[in-house]
Amino acid sequence: MDKMKKIIIYLEWGSILGLTFCVIWIFLILPIESSQGFPQKIMYLHVPTFIATYLAFFVVFAFSIAYLWKRDLMFDQIAKVSAEVGLIFCALLLVTGAIWGRPTWGTYWVWDARLTTTLLLFLIFMGYFLLRMSVSDRDKEARLASVLGIIGCLDIPIIHKSVEWWRTLHQPSTLFKVESGKASPSIPQELLNPLLASIIVILVFYLYLLILRFQSEKRKEELNQLITETQF
Amino acid sequence: MKTRTKFVIGGAVILAVIVALSVQELQKMTVFFYTPAEVLASPAEFEEKTIRIGALVEQGSVDWNAQAIQLSFNITEDGENSINVIYAGVKPDLFREGQGVVVEGKMNGPRFEARQLLVKHSEEYTIETDHKKSKEEYYKSIMSQ
């Protein structure tokens, strides 16, 4: 237990110092991007947020399958807390996207494929928690939630490919751009480095939230166990 | 009403919204915008309908009337099929010649009357070689506005 506490403190300070470092780098040192100007800086929050969202829901996907396979409630707990953190990041993704869209596109929101499928992911996982709350039997809850979790995560590849499959207002991916079989992000190194740094920091932050939430979830279940035991 | 019933109803409403949105949007979003060539090829089909057209702003076609607050420009994708767009509103920050735009509105004869003008920005990012100068100029341009 003490070891876990230590890891949490490391992750906590890692995210605090990392975020401070990135903010200083992005706002005080980085040059201004030529076509968009200052609004481009929200990219350093928007892009890491979408990567954290992808990762969080990939964890949901993997641990939902693991639960259905092994029927170990711990896997379900991990899927649940990752979905919670993922939902927060997804909300942040929609909000930062809207803030970025206003000065560049001229609108907060359009119903194009990228934005609509992202909103869909958000709504699916709102439903996921409603489903969890509505089932009182713990095993049944885990089973149903795992199935919905797996189906919901299938939206992730659709979101990612939406800008290539359909005509959208949202631009194609900068970071994962592939030219003649080779990865070639269309952004100068000087702007790319802080982006990679912020991605790492946000992923550390995700891990911190995940572990913290997992600990509290575990204790809650232990407490529930004790309550049911003492009642009889 | 039992708490459980409430959750079931809430879940059903959300699910219904999701399904309705997906069905409706999946049909529309495959054509978030048309190209000028598509619109010009079958004008009868697009008449009196609110549509979006996406293309590039033609070089040298932008006419900004500050008195009437009216913007006129041509959009084209291939340089051949070009449509004149009238937009009653201010120029968006990133609006310039050669920039990708999406306009929403109706065709009125040969002209397109836009209700909304969106700028489609590119996924390519660049910086000036002289950082310090460009930064100073940028802040100055903001302050003077």
mmCIF file of C-alpha atoms in Angstrom:
data_model
loop_
_atom_site.group_PDB
_atom_site.id
_atom_site.type_symbol
_atom_site.label_atom_id
_atom_site.label_comp_id
_atom_site.label_asym_id
_atom_site.label_seq_id
_atom_site.Cartn_x
_atom_site.Cartn_y
_atom_site.Cartn_z
ATOM 1 C CA MET A 1 0.000 0.000 0.000
ATOM 2 C CA ASP A 2 2.801 2.389 0.887
ATOM 3 C CA LYS A 3 4.432 1.744 -2.454
ATOM 4 C CA MET A 4 1.208 2.724 -4.202
ATOM 5 C CA LYS A 5 1.057 5.935 -2.195
ATOM 6 C CA LYS A 6 4.556 6.797 -3.322
ATOM 7 C CA ILE A 7 3.686 6.194 -6.989
ATOM 8 C CA ILE A 8 0.631 8.452 -6.647
ATOM 9 C CA ILE A 9 2.723 11.250 -5.154
ATOM 10 C CA TYR A 10 5.307 10.919 -7.929
ATOM 11 C CA LEU A 11 2.606 11.067 -10.603
ATOM 12 C CA GLU A 12 0.959 14.011 -8.874
ATOM 13 C CA TRP A 13 4.141 16.080 -8.738
ATOM 14 C CA GLY A 14 5.083 14.881 -12.202
ATOM 15 C CA SER A 15 1.868 16.334 -13.636
ATOM 16 C CA ILE A 16 2.066 19.583 -11.637
ATOM 17 C CA LEU A 17 5.671 20.308 -12.596
ATOM 18 C CA GLY A 18 5.171 19.042 -16.140
ATOM 19 C CA LEU A 19 2.116 21.246 -16.708
ATOM 20 C CA THR A 20 3.913 24.309 -15.331
ATOM 21 C CA PHE A 21 6.906 23.587 -17.532
ATOM 22 C CA CYS A 22 4.727 23.153 -20.642
ATOM 23 C CA VAL A 23 2.756 26.348 -19.971
ATOM 24 C CA ILE A 24 5.964 28.361 -19.675
ATOM 25 C CA TRP A 25 7.381 26.752 -22.821
ATOM 26 C CA ILE A 26 4.217 27.220 -24.877
ATOM 27 C CA PHE A 27 3.288 30.753 -23.858
ATOM 28 C CA LEU A 28 6.624 32.425 -23.250
ATOM 29 C CA ILE A 29 9.211 30.707 -25.418
ATOM 30 C CA LEU A 30 7.418 29.235 -28.430
ATOM 31 C CA PRO A 31 7.179 31.276 -31.647
ATOM 32 C CA ILE A 32 3.766 32.258 -33.003
ATOM 33 C CA GLU A 33 2.412 29.990 -35.731
ATOM 34 C CA SER A 34 2.193 31.983 -38.982
ATOM 35 C CA SER A 35 -1.243 31.173 -40.418
ATOM 36 C CA GLN A 36 -3.394 30.995 -37.270
ATOM 37 C CA GLY A 37 -1.466 33.138 -34.822
ATOM 38 C CA PHE A 38 -2.145 32.886 -31.115
ATOM 39 C CA PRO A 39 -5.213 30.566 -31.244
ATOM 40 C CA GLN A 40 -2.957 27.750 -32.485
ATOM 41 C CA LYS A 41 -1.646 27.389 -28.919
ATOM 42 C CA ILE A 42 -4.796 25.575 -27.794
ATOM 43 C CA MET A 43 -3.497 22.716 -29.909
ATOM 44 C CA TYR A 44 -1.189 21.904 -26.992
ATOM 45 C CA LEU A 45 -4.218 21.051 -24.890
ATOM 46 C CA HIS A 46 -6.540 19.755 -27.592
ATOM 47 C CA VAL A 47 -4.197 17.167 -29.126
ATOM 48 C CA PRO A 48 -2.966 15.631 -25.814
ATOM 49 C CA THR A 49 -6.599 15.492 -24.662
ATOM 50 C CA PHE A 50 -7.664 13.441 -27.663
ATOM 51 C CA ILE A 51 -4.739 11.069 -27.186
ATOM 52 C CA ALA A 52 -5.667 10.636 -23.509
ATOM 53 C CA THR A 53 -9.293 10.038 -24.558
ATOM 54 C CA TYR A 54 -8.218 7.369 -27.050
ATOM 55 C CA LEU A 55 -5.987 5.709 -24.449
ATOM 56 C CA ALA A 56 -8.610 5.832 -21.682
ATOM 57 C CA PHE A 57 -11.214 4.156 -23.867
ATOM 58 C CA PHE A 58 -8.705 1.662 -25.194
ATOM 59 C CA VAL A 59 -8.123 0.658 -21.547
ATOM 60 C CA VAL A 60 -11.908 0.337 -21.156
ATOM 61 C CA PHE A 61 -11.991 -1.865 -24.256
ATOM 62 C CA ALA A 62 -9.111 -4.113 -23.135
ATOM 63 C CA PHE A 63 -10.296 -4.546 -19.548
ATOM 64 C CA SER A 64 -13.923 -5.123 -20.607
ATOM 65 C CA ILE A 65 -12.737 -8.020 -22.740
ATOM 66 C CA ALA A 66 -10.518 -9.208 -19.884
ATOM 67 C CA TYR A 67 -13.499 -9.153 -17.519
ATOM 68 C CA LEU A 68 -15.754 -11.118 -19.853
ATOM 69 C CA TRP A 69 -12.978 -13.643 -20.258
ATOM 70 C CA LYS A 70 -11.732 -14.085 -16.671
ATOM 71 C CA ARG A 71 -14.777 -12.798 -14.718
ATOM 72 C CA ASP A 72 -12.509 -11.010 -12.258
ATOM 73 C CA LEU A 73 -14.239 -7.946 -10.804
ATOM 74 C CA MET A 74 -10.935 -6.089 -10.551
ATOM 75 C CA PHE A 75 -10.819 -5.862 -14.361
ATOM 76 C CA ASP A 76 -14.294 -4.368 -14.333
ATOM 77 C CA GLN A 77 -13.216 -1.802 -11.757
ATOM 78 C CA ILE A 78 -10.308 -0.725 -13.942
ATOM 79 C CA ALA A 79 -12.605 -0.445 -16.981
ATOM 80 C CA LYS A 80 -15.065 1.617 -14.948
ATOM 81 C CA VAL A 81 -12.554 4.116 -13.564
ATOM 82 C CA SER A 82 -10.846 4.475 -16.944
ATOM 83 C CA ALA A 83 -14.212 5.246 -18.529
ATOM 84 C CA GLU A 84 -14.802 7.907 -15.878
ATOM 85 C CA VAL A 85 -11.472 9.587 -16.563
ATOM 86 C CA GLY A 86 -11.971 9.125 -20.301
ATOM 87 C CA LEU A 87 -15.347 10.855 -20.133
ATOM 88 C CA ILE A 88 -13.746 13.878 -18.451
ATOM 89 C CA PHE A 89 -11.069 14.025 -21.146
ATOM 90 C CA CYS A 90 -13.712 13.627 -23.853
ATOM 91 C CA ALA A 91 -15.639 16.589 -22.409
ATOM 92 C CA LEU A 92 -12.420 18.585 -22.311
ATOM 93 C CA LEU A 93 -11.761 17.562 -25.915
ATOM 94 C CA LEU A 94 -15.149 18.882 -27.060
ATOM 95 C CA VAL A 95 -14.715 22.123 -25.099
ATOM 96 C CA THR A 96 -11.157 22.872 -26.278
ATOM 97 C CA GLY A 97 -12.240 22.027 -29.822
ATOM 98 C CA ALA A 98 -15.084 24.535 -29.601
ATOM 99 C CA ILE A 99 -12.767 27.217 -28.214
ATOM 100 C CA TRP A 100 -10.306 26.572 -31.023
ATOM 101 C CA GLY A 101 -13.050 26.466 -33.654
ATOM 102 C CA ARG A 102 -14.440 29.925 -32.873
ATOM 103 C CA PRO A 103 -11.415 32.028 -33.923
ATOM 104 C CA THR A 104 -10.231 29.731 -36.724
ATOM 105 C CA TRP A 105 -13.327 28.265 -38.381
ATOM 106 C CA GLY A 106 -15.698 30.989 -37.274
ATOM 107 C CA THR A 107 -17.999 28.685 -35.323
ATOM 108 C CA TYR A 108 -18.028 26.757 -32.051
ATOM 109 C CA TRP A 109 -19.728 23.736 -33.493
ATOM 110 C CA VAL A 110 -20.650 22.129 -36.817
ATOM 111 C CA TRP A 111 -22.289 18.788 -37.422
ATOM 112 C CA ASP A 112 -19.449 17.332 -39.440
ATOM 113 C CA ALA A 113 -18.349 13.700 -39.145
ATOM 114 C CA ARG A 114 -15.427 14.271 -36.771
ATOM 115 C CA LEU A 115 -17.371 16.369 -34.274
ATOM 116 C CA THR A 116 -20.531 14.288 -34.448
ATOM 117 C CA THR A 117 -18.757 10.967 -33.857
ATOM 118 C CA THR A 118 -16.850 12.499 -30.921
ATOM 119 C CA LEU A 119 -20.094 13.714 -29.365
ATOM 120 C CA LEU A 120 -21.472 10.221 -29.952
ATOM 121 C CA LEU A 121 -18.612 8.738 -27.909
ATOM 122 C CA PHE A 122 -19.416 11.146 -25.094
ATOM 123 C CA LEU A 123 -23.114 10.224 -25.142
ATOM 124 C CA ILE A 124 -22.430 6.482 -25.297
ATOM 125 C CA PHE A 125 -20.342 6.670 -22.142
ATOM 126 C CA MET A 126 -22.920 8.850 -20.396
ATOM 127 C CA GLY A 127 -25.293 5.963 -21.105
ATOM 128 C CA TYR A 128 -22.641 3.536 -19.855
ATOM 129 C CA PHE A 129 -22.749 5.079 -16.380
ATOM 130 C CA LEU A 130 -26.542 5.247 -16.368
ATOM 131 C CA LEU A 131 -26.508 1.535 -17.158
ATOM 132 C CA ARG A 132 -24.112 0.855 -14.286
ATOM 133 C CA MET A 133 -26.250 2.826 -11.859
ATOM 134 C CA SER A 134 -29.459 1.099 -12.894
ATOM 135 C CA VAL A 135 -28.283 -2.483 -12.212
ATOM 136 C CA SER A 136 -28.115 -3.499 -8.557
ATOM 137 C CA ASP A 137 -26.491 -6.903 -9.002
ATOM 138 C CA ARG A 138 -22.702 -6.351 -9.109
ATOM 139 C CA ASP A 139 -21.882 -9.214 -11.497
ATOM 140 C CA LYS A 140 -24.713 -8.374 -13.843
ATOM 141 C CA GLU A 141 -23.611 -4.716 -13.843
ATOM 142 C CA ALA A 142 -20.067 -5.716 -14.775
ATOM 143 C CA ARG A 143 -21.266 -8.019 -17.536
ATOM 144 C CA LEU A 144 -23.625 -5.521 -19.151
ATOM 145 C CA ALA A 145 -21.187 -2.623 -18.793
ATOM 146 C CA SER A 146 -18.394 -4.661 -20.392
ATOM 147 C CA VAL A 147 -20.527 -5.359 -23.440
ATOM 148 C CA LEU A 148 -21.552 -1.711 -23.805
ATOM 149 C CA GLY A 149 -17.951 -0.628 -23.143
ATOM 150 C CA ILE A 150 -16.649 -2.810 -25.962
ATOM 151 C CA ILE A 151 -19.321 -1.608 -28.404
ATOM 152 C CA GLY A 152 -18.797 2.038 -27.383
ATOM 153 C CA CYS A 153 -15.050 1.874 -27.975
ATOM 154 C CA LEU A 154 -15.642 0.805 -31.575
ATOM 155 C CA ASP A 155 -16.445 4.487 -32.147
ATOM 156 C CA ILE A 156 -12.768 5.397 -31.590
ATOM 157 C CA PRO A 157 -11.450 4.106 -34.950
ATOM 158 C CA ILE A 158 -14.456 5.751 -36.643
ATOM 159 C CA ILE A 159 -13.579 9.088 -35.010
ATOM 160 C CA HIS A 160 -9.970 8.726 -36.019
ATOM 161 C CA LYS A 161 -10.715 7.850 -39.647
ATOM 162 C CA SER A 162 -13.719 10.208 -40.040
ATOM 163 C CA VAL A 163 -11.628 13.004 -41.538
ATOM 164 C CA GLU A 164 -10.443 10.644 -44.277
ATOM 165 C CA TRP A 165 -13.706 8.818 -44.949
ATOM 166 C CA TRP A 166 -15.970 11.847 -45.188
ATOM 167 C CA ARG A 167 -15.759 15.476 -46.220
ATOM 168 C CA THR A 168 -15.402 17.365 -42.968
ATOM 169 C CA LEU A 169 -14.691 20.882 -41.772
ATOM 170 C CA HIS A 170 -12.144 19.455 -39.359
ATOM 171 C CA GLN A 171 -8.684 19.188 -40.887
ATOM 172 C CA PRO A 172 -6.922 15.816 -41.285
ATOM 173 C CA SER A 173 -4.445 14.647 -38.682
ATOM 174 C CA THR A 174 -1.207 16.620 -38.376
ATOM 175 C CA LEU A 175 0.544 14.350 -35.934
ATOM 176 C CA PHE A 176 -0.259 11.020 -37.581
ATOM 177 C CA LYS A 177 0.262 12.201 -41.134
ATOM 178 C CA VAL A 178 1.741 9.521 -43.350
ATOM 179 C CA GLU A 179 3.409 10.356 -46.632
ATOM 180 C CA SER A 180 4.511 7.536 -48.946
ATOM 181 C CA GLY A 181 4.497 5.022 -46.114
ATOM 182 C CA LYS A 182 6.505 7.186 -43.725
ATOM 183 C CA ALA A 183 5.298 9.153 -40.732
ATOM 184 C CA SER A 184 5.796 12.836 -41.440
ATOM 185 C CA PRO A 185 3.943 15.227 -39.128
ATOM 186 C CA SER A 186 3.241 18.469 -40.984
ATOM 187 C CA ILE A 187 4.511 20.720 -38.231
ATOM 188 C CA PRO A 188 7.992 22.168 -37.714
ATOM 189 C CA GLN A 189 10.164 20.501 -35.094
ATOM 190 C CA GLU A 190 10.110 23.604 -32.950
ATOM 191 C CA LEU A 191 6.326 23.444 -32.572
ATOM 192 C CA LEU A 192 6.301 19.638 -32.415
ATOM 193 C CA ASN A 193 8.599 19.238 -29.396
ATOM 194 C CA PRO A 194 6.340 21.016 -26.892
ATOM 195 C CA LEU A 195 3.395 19.089 -28.349
ATOM 196 C CA LEU A 196 5.112 15.785 -27.580
ATOM 197 C CA ALA A 197 6.022 17.097 -24.125
ATOM 198 C CA SER A 198 2.415 18.059 -23.380
ATOM 199 C CA ILE A 199 1.210 14.674 -24.613
ATOM 200 C CA ILE A 200 3.544 12.949 -22.123
ATOM 201 C CA VAL A 201 2.439 15.258 -19.304
ATOM 202 C CA ILE A 202 -1.266 14.691 -20.000
ATOM 203 C CA LEU A 203 -0.696 10.934 -20.129
ATOM 204 C CA VAL A 204 1.047 11.100 -16.731
ATOM 205 C CA PHE A 205 -1.952 13.084 -15.500
ATOM 206 C CA TYR A 206 -4.296 10.437 -16.905
ATOM 207 C CA LEU A 207 -2.354 7.694 -15.108
ATOM 208 C CA TYR A 208 -2.488 9.709 -11.889
ATOM 209 C CA LEU A 209 -6.266 10.156 -12.089
ATOM 210 C CA LEU A 210 -6.718 6.499 -13.033
ATOM 211 C CA ILE A 211 -4.710 5.106 -10.112
ATOM 212 C CA LEU A 212 -6.177 7.561 -7.626
ATOM 213 C CA ARG A 213 -9.710 6.727 -8.717
ATOM 214 C CA PHE A 214 -8.954 2.999 -8.747
ATOM 215 C CA GLN A 215 -7.752 3.149 -5.120
ATOM 216 C CA SER A 216 -10.907 4.891 -3.958
ATOM 217 C CA GLU A 217 -13.070 2.491 -5.960
ATOM 218 C CA LYS A 218 -11.340 -0.496 -4.365
ATOM 219 C CA ARG A 219 -11.918 0.911 -0.881
ATOM 220 C CA LYS A 220 -15.547 1.593 -1.687
ATOM 221 C CA GLU A 221 -16.074 -2.031 -2.689
ATOM 222 C CA GLU A 222 -14.278 -3.225 0.465
ATOM 223 C CA LEU A 223 -16.553 -1.022 2.522
ATOM 224 C CA ASN A 224 -19.649 -2.331 0.745
ATOM 225 C CA GLN A 225 -18.436 -5.850 1.462
ATOM 226 C CA LEU A 226 -18.090 -5.057 5.166
ATOM 227 C CA ILE A 227 -21.538 -3.479 5.305
ATOM 228 C CA THR A 228 -23.202 -6.527 3.756
ATOM 229 C CA GLU A 229 -21.286 -8.833 6.101
ATOM 230 C CA THR A 230 -22.286 -6.978 9.250
ATOM 231 C CA GLN A 231 -25.944 -6.847 8.237
ATOM 232 C CA PHE A 232 -26.350 -10.586 8.539
ATOM 233 C CA MET B 1 -41.345 6.536 -9.229
ATOM 234 C CA LYS B 2 -38.589 4.141 -8.315
ATOM 235 C CA THR B 3 -35.007 5.285 -8.836
ATOM 236 C CA ARG B 4 -34.408 2.348 -11.098
ATOM 237 C CA THR B 5 -37.315 3.229 -13.384
ATOM 238 C CA LYS B 6 -35.955 6.766 -13.633
ATOM 239 C CA PHE B 7 -32.575 5.496 -14.771
ATOM 240 C CA VAL B 8 -34.139 3.161 -17.303
ATOM 241 C CA ILE B 9 -36.198 6.029 -18.755
ATOM 242 C CA GLY B 10 -33.170 8.324 -18.772
ATOM 243 C CA GLY B 11 -31.091 5.653 -20.491
ATOM 244 C CA ALA B 12 -33.796 5.031 -23.070
ATOM 245 C CA VAL B 13 -34.025 8.761 -23.857
ATOM 246 C CA ILE B 14 -30.251 9.036 -24.317
ATOM 247 C CA LEU B 15 -30.200 5.916 -26.468
ATOM 248 C CA ALA B 16 -33.061 7.254 -28.598
ATOM 249 C CA VAL B 17 -31.218 10.557 -29.090
ATOM 250 C CA ILE B 18 -28.036 8.681 -30.036
ATOM 251 C CA VAL B 19 -29.833 6.534 -32.602
ATOM 252 C CA ALA B 20 -31.802 9.470 -34.045
ATOM 253 C CA LEU B 21 -28.662 11.606 -34.300
ATOM 254 C CA SER B 22 -26.618 8.846 -35.908
ATOM 255 C CA VAL B 23 -29.201 7.966 -38.518
ATOM 256 C CA GLN B 24 -29.883 11.587 -39.377
ATOM 257 C CA GLU B 25 -26.261 12.675 -39.348
ATOM 258 C CA LEU B 26 -24.790 9.632 -41.073
ATOM 259 C CA GLN B 27 -26.906 10.485 -44.094
ATOM 260 C CA LYS B 28 -25.982 14.143 -44.043
ATOM 261 C CA MET B 29 -22.367 13.950 -43.004
ATOM 262 C CA THR B 30 -21.210 11.939 -45.952
ATOM 263 C CA VAL B 31 -21.930 15.179 -47.804
ATOM 264 C CA PHE B 32 -21.009 17.850 -45.250
ATOM 265 C CA PHE B 33 -20.347 20.051 -48.254
ATOM 266 C CA TYR B 34 -20.585 19.833 -52.043
ATOM 267 C CA THR B 35 -17.910 20.984 -54.450
ATOM 268 C CA PRO B 36 -18.591 23.795 -56.967
ATOM 269 C CA ALA B 37 -18.303 21.257 -59.801
ATOM 270 C CA GLU B 38 -21.076 19.127 -58.281
ATOM 271 C CA VAL B 39 -23.365 22.118 -57.807
ATOM 272 C CA LEU B 40 -22.785 23.484 -61.312
ATOM 273 C CA ALA B 41 -23.308 20.058 -62.893
ATOM 274 C CA SER B 42 -26.921 19.830 -61.688
ATOM 275 C CA PRO B 43 -28.222 23.316 -60.823
ATOM 276 C CA ALA B 44 -31.874 22.229 -60.721
ATOM 277 C CA GLU B 45 -31.203 19.819 -57.897
ATOM 278 C CA PHE B 46 -29.702 22.463 -55.605
ATOM 279 C CA GLU B 47 -32.087 25.324 -56.352
ATOM 280 C CA GLU B 48 -34.002 26.728 -53.341
ATOM 281 C CA LYS B 49 -32.181 24.326 -51.041
ATOM 282 C CA THR B 50 -29.898 25.297 -48.179
ATOM 283 C CA ILE B 51 -26.574 23.664 -48.930
ATOM 284 C CA ARG B 52 -22.914 23.920 -48.041
ATOM 285 C CA ILE B 53 -20.204 24.323 -50.641
ATOM 286 C CA GLY B 54 -16.556 23.789 -49.842
ATOM 287 C CA ALA B 55 -13.715 25.079 -52.040
ATOM 288 C CA LEU B 56 -10.793 27.479 -52.196
ATOM 289 C CA VAL B 57 -11.101 31.261 -52.420
ATOM 290 C CA GLU B 58 -10.015 32.253 -55.923
ATOM 291 C CA GLN B 59 -6.957 34.495 -56.205
ATOM 292 C CA GLY B 60 -7.825 38.126 -56.895
ATOM 293 C CA SER B 61 -11.594 37.647 -56.610
ATOM 294 C CA VAL B 62 -12.165 39.045 -53.112
ATOM 295 C CA ASP B 63 -14.164 42.270 -52.994
ATOM 296 C CA TRP B 64 -14.852 43.673 -49.538
ATOM 297 C CA ASN B 65 -17.368 46.501 -49.293
ATOM 298 C CA ALA B 66 -16.855 47.999 -45.832
ATOM 299 C CA GLN B 67 -19.783 50.435 -46.165
ATOM 300 C CA ALA B 68 -22.353 47.781 -46.949
ATOM 301 C CA ILE B 69 -20.533 45.118 -44.902
ATOM 302 C CA GLN B 70 -20.659 42.811 -47.863
ATOM 303 C CA LEU B 71 -18.072 40.327 -48.967
ATOM 304 C CA SER B 72 -17.961 38.984 -52.493
ATOM 305 C CA PHE B 73 -15.568 36.335 -53.738
ATOM 306 C CA ASN B 74 -15.335 33.364 -56.082
ATOM 307 C CA ILE B 75 -14.775 29.837 -54.904
ATOM 308 C CA THR B 76 -13.310 27.092 -57.001
ATOM 309 C CA GLU B 77 -11.647 23.773 -56.543
ATOM 310 C CA ASP B 78 -10.120 23.093 -59.923
ATOM 311 C CA GLY B 79 -9.890 26.621 -61.357
ATOM 312 C CA GLU B 80 -12.581 25.878 -63.946
ATOM 313 C CA ASN B 81 -15.819 25.518 -61.982
ATOM 314 C CA SER B 82 -16.145 28.761 -60.118
ATOM 315 C CA ILE B 83 -19.080 30.151 -58.137
ATOM 316 C CA ASN B 84 -19.536 33.743 -57.023
ATOM 317 C CA VAL B 85 -20.392 33.999 -53.323
ATOM 318 C CA ILE B 86 -22.064 36.944 -51.589
ATOM 319 C CA TYR B 87 -21.773 37.082 -47.826
ATOM 320 C CA ALA B 88 -23.298 39.844 -45.702
ATOM 321 C CA GLY B 89 -20.976 39.909 -42.759
ATOM 322 C CA VAL B 90 -17.453 40.581 -41.618
ATOM 323 C CA LYS B 91 -14.413 38.728 -42.855
ATOM 324 C CA PRO B 92 -13.288 35.909 -40.550
ATOM 325 C CA ASP B 93 -9.734 36.296 -39.184
ATOM 326 C CA LEU B 94 -8.243 33.539 -41.294
ATOM 327 C CA PHE B 95 -10.086 34.470 -44.501
ATOM 328 C CA ARG B 96 -7.651 35.109 -47.334
ATOM 329 C CA GLU B 97 -7.149 34.283 -50.995
ATOM 330 C CA GLY B 98 -6.319 30.662 -51.643
ATOM 331 C CA GLN B 99 -7.779 29.615 -48.281
ATOM 332 C CA GLY B 100 -10.225 26.699 -48.042
ATOM 333 C CA VAL B 101 -13.724 27.807 -47.021
ATOM 334 C CA VAL B 102 -17.125 26.222 -46.465
ATOM 335 C CA VAL B 103 -20.129 28.434 -47.184
ATOM 336 C CA GLU B 104 -23.692 27.673 -46.164
ATOM 337 C CA GLY B 105 -26.641 29.230 -47.944
ATOM 338 C CA LYS B 106 -28.699 29.100 -51.129
ATOM 339 C CA MET B 107 -28.057 29.441 -54.826
ATOM 340 C CA ASN B 108 -29.720 32.525 -56.302
ATOM 341 C CA GLY B 109 -29.344 32.307 -60.045
ATOM 342 C CA PRO B 110 -25.637 32.017 -60.774
ATOM 343 C CA ARG B 111 -24.735 33.477 -57.379
ATOM 344 C CA PHE B 112 -24.499 31.808 -54.019
ATOM 345 C CA GLU B 113 -25.926 33.778 -51.121
ATOM 346 C CA ALA B 114 -24.094 32.636 -48.022
ATOM 347 C CA ARG B 115 -25.658 32.746 -44.604
ATOM 348 C CA GLN B 116 -22.570 31.402 -42.902
ATOM 349 C CA LEU B 117 -18.905 31.550 -43.880
ATOM 350 C CA LEU B 118 -16.561 29.024 -42.289
ATOM 351 C CA VAL B 119 -12.823 28.858 -42.815
ATOM 352 C CA LYS B 120 -11.356 25.414 -43.288
ATOM 353 C CA HIS B 121 -7.856 25.604 -41.911
ATOM 354 C CA SER B 122 -5.096 23.316 -43.047
ATOM 355 C CA GLU B 123 -3.377 20.646 -40.977
ATOM 356 C CA GLU B 124 -0.031 22.188 -41.866
ATOM 357 C CA TYR B 125 1.657 24.470 -39.389
ATOM 358 C CA THR B 126 4.527 26.831 -40.130
ATOM 359 C CA ILE B 127 6.601 29.428 -38.338
ATOM 360 C CA GLU B 128 8.489 32.478 -39.571
ATOM 361 C CA THR B 129 12.242 32.129 -39.610
ATOM 362 C CA ASP B 130 12.675 35.353 -37.673
ATOM 363 C CA HIS B 131 10.777 34.359 -34.527
ATOM 364 C CA LYS B 132 11.461 37.336 -32.367
ATOM 365 C CA LYS B 133 10.348 39.837 -34.960
ATOM 366 C CA SER B 134 7.218 37.927 -35.950
ATOM 367 C CA LYS B 135 6.234 37.573 -32.295
ATOM 368 C CA GLU B 136 6.632 41.283 -31.640
ATOM 369 C CA GLU B 137 4.713 42.174 -34.780
ATOM 370 C CA TYR B 138 1.964 39.771 -33.850
ATOM 371 C CA TYR B 139 1.442 41.259 -30.400
ATOM 372 C CA LYS B 140 1.596 44.750 -31.865
ATOM 373 C CA SER B 141 -1.101 43.864 -34.405
ATOM 374 C CA ILE B 142 -3.355 42.587 -31.609
ATOM 375 C CA MET B 143 -2.826 45.671 -29.459
ATOM 376 C CA SER B 144 -3.598 48.061 -32.305
ATOM 377 C CA GLN B 145 -6.977 46.466 -33.042
#
